[in-house]
Amino acid sequence: MFVGHYSVAFACRTERNRIPLWVLFVAVQFLEYVWATLVLLGIEKLRVIKGFTAGSMLDSYFHPYSHSLITAVIWSVIAALIYKAVCSRPPFDSAQGRLSDDNKSAPLIIGLAVFSHWILDLIAHPRDLAIYDNRWKVGFGLWRYRDPEFALEVALLAGGIGLYLARNAMPAIRKGAVIAFGIALVIVQIGDTYVPRTPLSDKATAMGVWIFYTLFVVVAFAIEKIARRRQTNAP
Ligand SMILES: [Zn+2]
C-alpha cells in the first residue's frame, strides 16, 4: 500500500478535531518512517527484487520492530502520547491546536491513524507482516494483482479526499489545491505501479521513503497554510 495510506489522513481531518493535515500525513506513514530509519541503520532487512510481486518490488523479509502487529500497536500509543504531550504544552494550548473539549479525542485519532497503516498494509502485503517478533506472518497479498491493488489505492484516496472536502470549510482555492494534490498522488502511484524501473538498493529505497513522504508532508502543510492566510486576509 502506498498513496492509499493518505486516504486515512484526509478522512480523519475535521473542523471539530482540527488536527493539521500534515500531522496526519506523518501519522499514517509513521510505521514507514520507523521502517525506513531501521533499514538505513541495518536493523531491519529489505530486498528489492524486480517482479517480486506484480505491484511491488519490496521483499521486506525482516521488519519486526516497525511492522509487527504488536509493535504497530505500541507505536500507535507512543504517537498518540507524543501528540497529547505536544498539544498540552504552553505555546500550543493557547493556540488553535489546543486540546479543548472539541478536540480532546485528537490523540486517539492520531493513534488510530498510525495503526491504520498496519491494517492497509495487511491487505496489500504478501505474508510478511508478523504478529509478534518475526513470527506468525500474515498478509492478504493484493500486491500480486496489480490492477485491483492500484484501483483500491485510488478508490481509497478519492474517498478520503471526498470526506476531507465535505467535512472541512475552505475557500475554493484550497479545494482546488487539494484536488490537484490528489491527482499528483495518483500520478506518483501510476509511476510506482506501472512504470518499469531498475530496483534501487535497500538503503536508497529507504532514503526515498524519507524524501518523498516528507515532501508530501510539506505539501499537506502548505495547502492548509496558504488557504488559512487567504481566509484571514479576507474582508
Ligand atoms: Zn508499511
CSV table of C-alpha atoms and ligand atoms in Angstrom, one decimal:
chain,number,residue,atom,x,y,z
A,1,MET,CA,0.0,0.0,0.0
A,2,PHE,CA,1.3,3.4,-0.9
A,3,VAL,CA,-0.8,6.5,-1.6
A,4,GLY,CA,-3.9,4.7,-0.2
A,5,HIS,CA,-2.5,5.3,3.3
A,6,TYR,CA,-3.1,9.0,2.8
A,7,SER,CA,-6.9,8.4,2.5
A,8,VAL,CA,-7.0,7.9,6.2
A,9,ALA,CA,-5.2,11.3,6.8
A,10,PHE,CA,-7.7,13.1,4.6
A,11,ALA,CA,-10.6,11.2,6.2
A,12,CYS,CA,-9.5,11.9,9.8
A,13,ARG,CA,-9.3,15.7,9.5
A,14,THR,CA,-12.4,17.5,10.6
A,15,GLU,CA,-13.3,21.1,11.7
A,16,ARG,CA,-14.0,19.5,15.1
A,17,ASN,CA,-10.7,17.8,15.9
A,18,ARG,CA,-8.6,20.4,14.0
A,19,ILE,CA,-5.6,18.1,13.6
A,20,PRO,CA,-3.4,19.7,11.0
A,21,LEU,CA,-3.4,17.6,7.8
A,22,TRP,CA,0.4,17.5,7.7
A,23,VAL,CA,0.4,15.8,11.2
A,24,LEU,CA,-2.0,13.2,9.9
A,25,PHE,CA,0.3,12.7,6.9
A,26,VAL,CA,3.1,11.9,9.3
A,27,ALA,CA,0.8,9.7,11.4
A,28,VAL,CA,-0.4,7.4,8.6
A,29,GLN,CA,3.2,6.8,7.5
A,30,PHE,CA,4.7,6.7,11.0
A,31,LEU,CA,5.4,3.0,10.8
A,32,GLU,CA,7.1,3.6,7.4
A,33,TYR,CA,9.3,6.3,8.8
A,34,VAL,CA,10.3,3.9,11.6
A,35,TRP,CA,10.9,1.2,9.0
A,36,ALA,CA,13.0,3.4,6.6
A,37,THR,CA,15.1,4.5,9.6
A,38,LEU,CA,15.7,1.0,10.8
A,39,VAL,CA,16.6,-0.2,7.2
A,40,LEU,CA,19.1,2.7,7.0
A,41,LEU,CA,20.6,1.6,10.3
A,42,GLY,CA,20.8,-2.0,9.1
A,43,ILE,CA,18.5,-3.3,11.8
A,44,GLU,CA,15.5,-4.2,9.6
A,45,LYS,CA,16.1,-6.0,6.3
A,46,LEU,CA,14.8,-5.5,2.8
A,47,ARG,CA,15.5,-7.0,-0.6
A,48,VAL,CA,14.4,-5.1,-3.7
A,49,ILE,CA,13.6,-7.7,-6.3
A,50,LYS,CA,12.2,-6.9,-9.8
A,51,GLY,CA,8.9,-8.6,-10.2
A,52,PHE,CA,8.8,-9.8,-6.5
A,53,THR,CA,5.0,-9.2,-6.7
A,54,ALA,CA,3.1,-7.7,-9.6
A,55,GLY,CA,2.6,-4.4,-7.7
A,56,SER,CA,5.7,-4.1,-5.6
A,57,MET,CA,9.4,-4.9,-5.7
A,58,LEU,CA,9.8,-4.9,-1.9
A,59,ASP,CA,10.7,-8.1,-0.2
A,60,SER,CA,10.6,-6.8,3.4
A,61,TYR,CA,11.6,-10.1,5.0
A,62,PHE,CA,12.6,-8.8,8.4
A,63,HIS,CA,10.8,-5.9,9.9
A,64,PRO,CA,9.6,-7.0,13.3
A,65,TYR,CA,10.1,-3.6,15.0
A,66,SER,CA,8.2,-1.4,12.6
A,67,HIS,CA,5.6,-3.7,11.1
A,68,SER,CA,4.6,-6.5,13.5
A,69,LEU,CA,1.1,-6.2,14.9
A,70,ILE,CA,2.4,-5.8,18.5
A,71,THR,CA,4.9,-3.1,17.7
A,72,ALA,CA,2.3,-1.3,15.4
A,73,VAL,CA,0.0,-1.1,18.5
A,74,ILE,CA,2.9,0.2,20.6
A,75,TRP,CA,4.0,2.8,18.0
A,76,SER,CA,0.3,4.0,17.8
A,77,VAL,CA,0.2,4.5,21.5
A,78,ILE,CA,3.5,6.3,21.5
A,79,ALA,CA,2.4,8.6,18.7
A,80,ALA,CA,-0.9,9.4,20.5
A,81,LEU,CA,1.0,10.2,23.7
A,82,ILE,CA,3.5,12.5,21.8
A,83,TYR,CA,0.6,14.4,20.2
A,84,LYS,CA,-1.1,14.8,23.5
A,85,ALA,CA,2.1,16.0,25.2
A,86,VAL,CA,3.0,18.5,22.5
A,87,CYS,CA,-0.5,19.9,22.3
A,88,SER,CA,-0.8,20.4,26.0
A,89,ARG,CA,2.4,22.5,26.2
A,90,PRO,CA,2.1,26.3,26.7
A,91,PRO,CA,2.7,27.6,23.1
A,92,PHE,CA,0.1,25.2,21.9
A,93,ASP,CA,-2.6,25.2,24.5
A,94,SER,CA,-3.5,28.8,23.7
A,95,ALA,CA,-3.2,28.3,20.0
A,96,GLN,CA,-5.5,26.6,17.6
A,97,GLY,CA,-4.2,23.2,18.2
A,98,ARG,CA,-5.0,23.0,21.9
A,99,LEU,CA,-6.9,20.1,23.3
A,100,SER,CA,-10.3,21.8,24.0
A,101,ASP,CA,-13.4,19.8,24.7
A,102,ASP,CA,-13.9,19.7,20.9
A,103,ASN,CA,-10.7,18.0,20.1
A,104,LYS,CA,-9.7,16.1,23.2
A,105,SER,CA,-10.2,12.9,21.1
A,106,ALA,CA,-7.4,14.1,18.8
A,107,PRO,CA,-4.7,11.9,20.4
A,108,LEU,CA,-6.9,8.9,20.0
A,109,ILE,CA,-7.5,9.8,16.3
A,110,ILE,CA,-3.7,10.1,15.9
A,111,GLY,CA,-3.2,6.6,17.4
A,112,LEU,CA,-5.8,5.1,15.1
A,113,ALA,CA,-4.3,6.9,12.1
A,114,VAL,CA,-0.9,5.3,12.9
A,115,PHE,CA,-2.5,1.9,13.3
A,116,SER,CA,-4.4,2.2,10.1
A,117,HIS,CA,-1.1,1.8,8.3
A,118,TRP,CA,-0.8,-1.8,9.5
A,119,ILE,CA,-4.4,-2.7,8.5
A,120,LEU,CA,-3.9,-1.3,5.0
A,121,ASP,CA,-0.5,-3.0,4.7
A,122,LEU,CA,-2.2,-6.2,5.7
A,123,ILE,CA,-4.4,-6.0,2.6
A,124,ALA,CA,-1.6,-5.4,0.1
A,125,HIS,CA,1.5,-7.2,1.5
A,126,PRO,CA,2.4,-10.8,0.9
A,127,ARG,CA,2.7,-12.8,4.1
A,128,ASP,CA,5.5,-10.7,5.6
A,129,LEU,CA,3.7,-8.9,8.5
A,130,ALA,CA,4.5,-10.7,11.7
A,131,ILE,CA,2.0,-10.8,14.6
A,132,TYR,CA,4.8,-10.8,17.1
A,133,ASP,CA,8.6,-10.6,16.7
A,134,ASN,CA,9.3,-12.3,13.3
A,135,ARG,CA,6.7,-15.0,13.7
A,136,TRP,CA,3.2,-15.9,12.5
A,137,LYS,CA,3.3,-13.8,9.3
A,138,VAL,CA,0.2,-12.6,7.7
A,139,GLY,CA,-0.8,-10.6,4.6
A,140,PHE,CA,-3.6,-10.9,2.1
A,141,GLY,CA,-1.2,-10.2,-0.8
A,142,LEU,CA,-3.3,-7.9,-3.0
A,143,TRP,CA,0.1,-6.7,-4.5
A,144,ARG,CA,0.0,-9.9,-6.5
A,145,TYR,CA,-2.9,-8.5,-8.5
A,146,ARG,CA,-1.6,-5.2,-10.0
A,147,ASP,CA,-4.7,-3.6,-11.4
A,148,PRO,CA,-7.1,-4.3,-8.4
A,149,GLU,CA,-4.4,-3.1,-6.0
A,150,PHE,CA,-3.9,0.1,-8.0
A,151,ALA,CA,-7.7,0.6,-8.2
A,152,LEU,CA,-8.0,0.1,-4.4
A,153,GLU,CA,-5.3,2.7,-3.7
A,154,VAL,CA,-7.0,5.3,-6.0
A,155,ALA,CA,-10.5,4.5,-4.6
A,156,LEU,CA,-9.4,4.9,-1.0
A,157,LEU,CA,-7.6,8.1,-1.8
A,158,ALA,CA,-10.6,9.5,-3.7
A,159,GLY,CA,-12.9,8.5,-0.8
A,160,GLY,CA,-10.6,10.2,1.8
A,161,ILE,CA,-10.3,13.4,-0.2
A,162,GLY,CA,-14.1,13.4,-0.7
A,163,LEU,CA,-14.6,13.3,3.1
A,164,TYR,CA,-12.0,16.0,3.6
A,165,LEU,CA,-13.7,18.3,1.2
A,166,ALA,CA,-17.2,17.6,2.6
A,167,ARG,CA,-16.2,18.0,6.3
A,168,ASN,CA,-13.9,21.0,6.3
A,169,ALA,CA,-15.0,24.5,5.4
A,170,MET,CA,-12.5,26.0,3.0
A,171,PRO,CA,-12.2,28.6,0.2
A,172,ALA,CA,-12.4,27.4,-3.4
A,173,ILE,CA,-8.6,27.8,-3.9
A,174,ARG,CA,-7.9,25.2,-1.2
A,175,LYS,CA,-10.4,22.8,-2.7
A,176,GLY,CA,-8.6,23.2,-6.0
A,177,ALA,CA,-5.2,22.7,-4.3
A,178,VAL,CA,-6.4,19.5,-2.5
A,179,ILE,CA,-7.8,18.0,-5.7
A,180,ALA,CA,-4.6,18.9,-7.6
A,181,PHE,CA,-2.6,17.2,-4.8
A,182,GLY,CA,-4.8,14.1,-5.0
A,183,ILE,CA,-4.2,14.0,-8.8
A,184,ALA,CA,-0.4,14.3,-8.2
A,185,LEU,CA,-0.6,11.4,-5.7
A,186,VAL,CA,-2.4,9.3,-8.3
A,187,ILE,CA,0.3,10.1,-10.8
A,188,VAL,CA,3.0,9.1,-8.3
A,189,GLN,CA,1.1,5.8,-7.8
A,190,ILE,CA,0.9,5.2,-11.5
A,191,GLY,CA,4.7,5.7,-11.7
A,192,ASP,CA,5.2,3.3,-8.8
A,193,THR,CA,2.8,0.6,-10.0
A,194,TYR,CA,3.2,0.7,-13.8
A,195,VAL,CA,6.5,2.4,-14.9
A,196,PRO,CA,9.3,-0.2,-15.1
A,197,ARG,CA,12.5,0.7,-13.4
A,198,THR,CA,15.6,-0.9,-12.2
A,199,PRO,CA,15.5,-1.8,-8.5
A,200,LEU,CA,17.3,0.5,-6.1
A,201,SER,CA,19.3,-0.8,-3.2
A,202,ASP,CA,17.7,-1.3,0.1
A,203,LYS,CA,19.3,1.8,1.6
A,204,ALA,CA,18.4,4.0,-1.4
A,205,THR,CA,14.8,2.8,-1.2
A,206,ALA,CA,14.7,3.7,2.5
A,207,MET,CA,16.2,7.2,1.7
A,208,GLY,CA,13.5,7.6,-1.0
A,209,VAL,CA,10.8,6.9,1.6
A,210,TRP,CA,12.2,9.6,3.8
A,211,ILE,CA,12.5,12.2,1.0
A,212,PHE,CA,9.2,11.5,-0.8
A,213,TYR,CA,7.0,11.1,2.2
A,214,THR,CA,8.4,14.2,3.8
A,215,LEU,CA,7.8,16.1,0.6
A,216,PHE,CA,4.1,15.0,0.8
A,217,VAL,CA,4.0,16.2,4.4
A,218,VAL,CA,5.3,19.7,3.3
A,219,VAL,CA,2.7,19.9,0.6
A,220,ALA,CA,-0.1,19.0,3.1
A,221,PHE,CA,1.3,21.7,5.4
A,222,ALA,CA,1.4,24.3,2.6
A,223,ILE,CA,-2.1,23.6,1.4
A,224,GLU,CA,-3.7,24.4,4.8
A,225,LYS,CA,-1.3,27.3,5.4
A,226,ILE,CA,-1.9,29.2,2.2
A,227,ALA,CA,-5.7,28.8,2.4
A,228,ARG,CA,-5.7,30.0,6.1
A,229,ARG,CA,-3.7,33.1,5.1
A,230,ARG,CA,-6.1,33.9,2.4
A,231,GLN,CA,-9.0,33.4,4.8
A,232,THR,CA,-7.6,35.8,7.4
A,233,ASN,CA,-6.9,38.4,4.7
A,234,ALA,CA,-10.5,38.2,3.5
A,235,PRO,CA,-12.7,41.3,4.5
B,1,ZN,ZN,4.2,-0.2,5.7
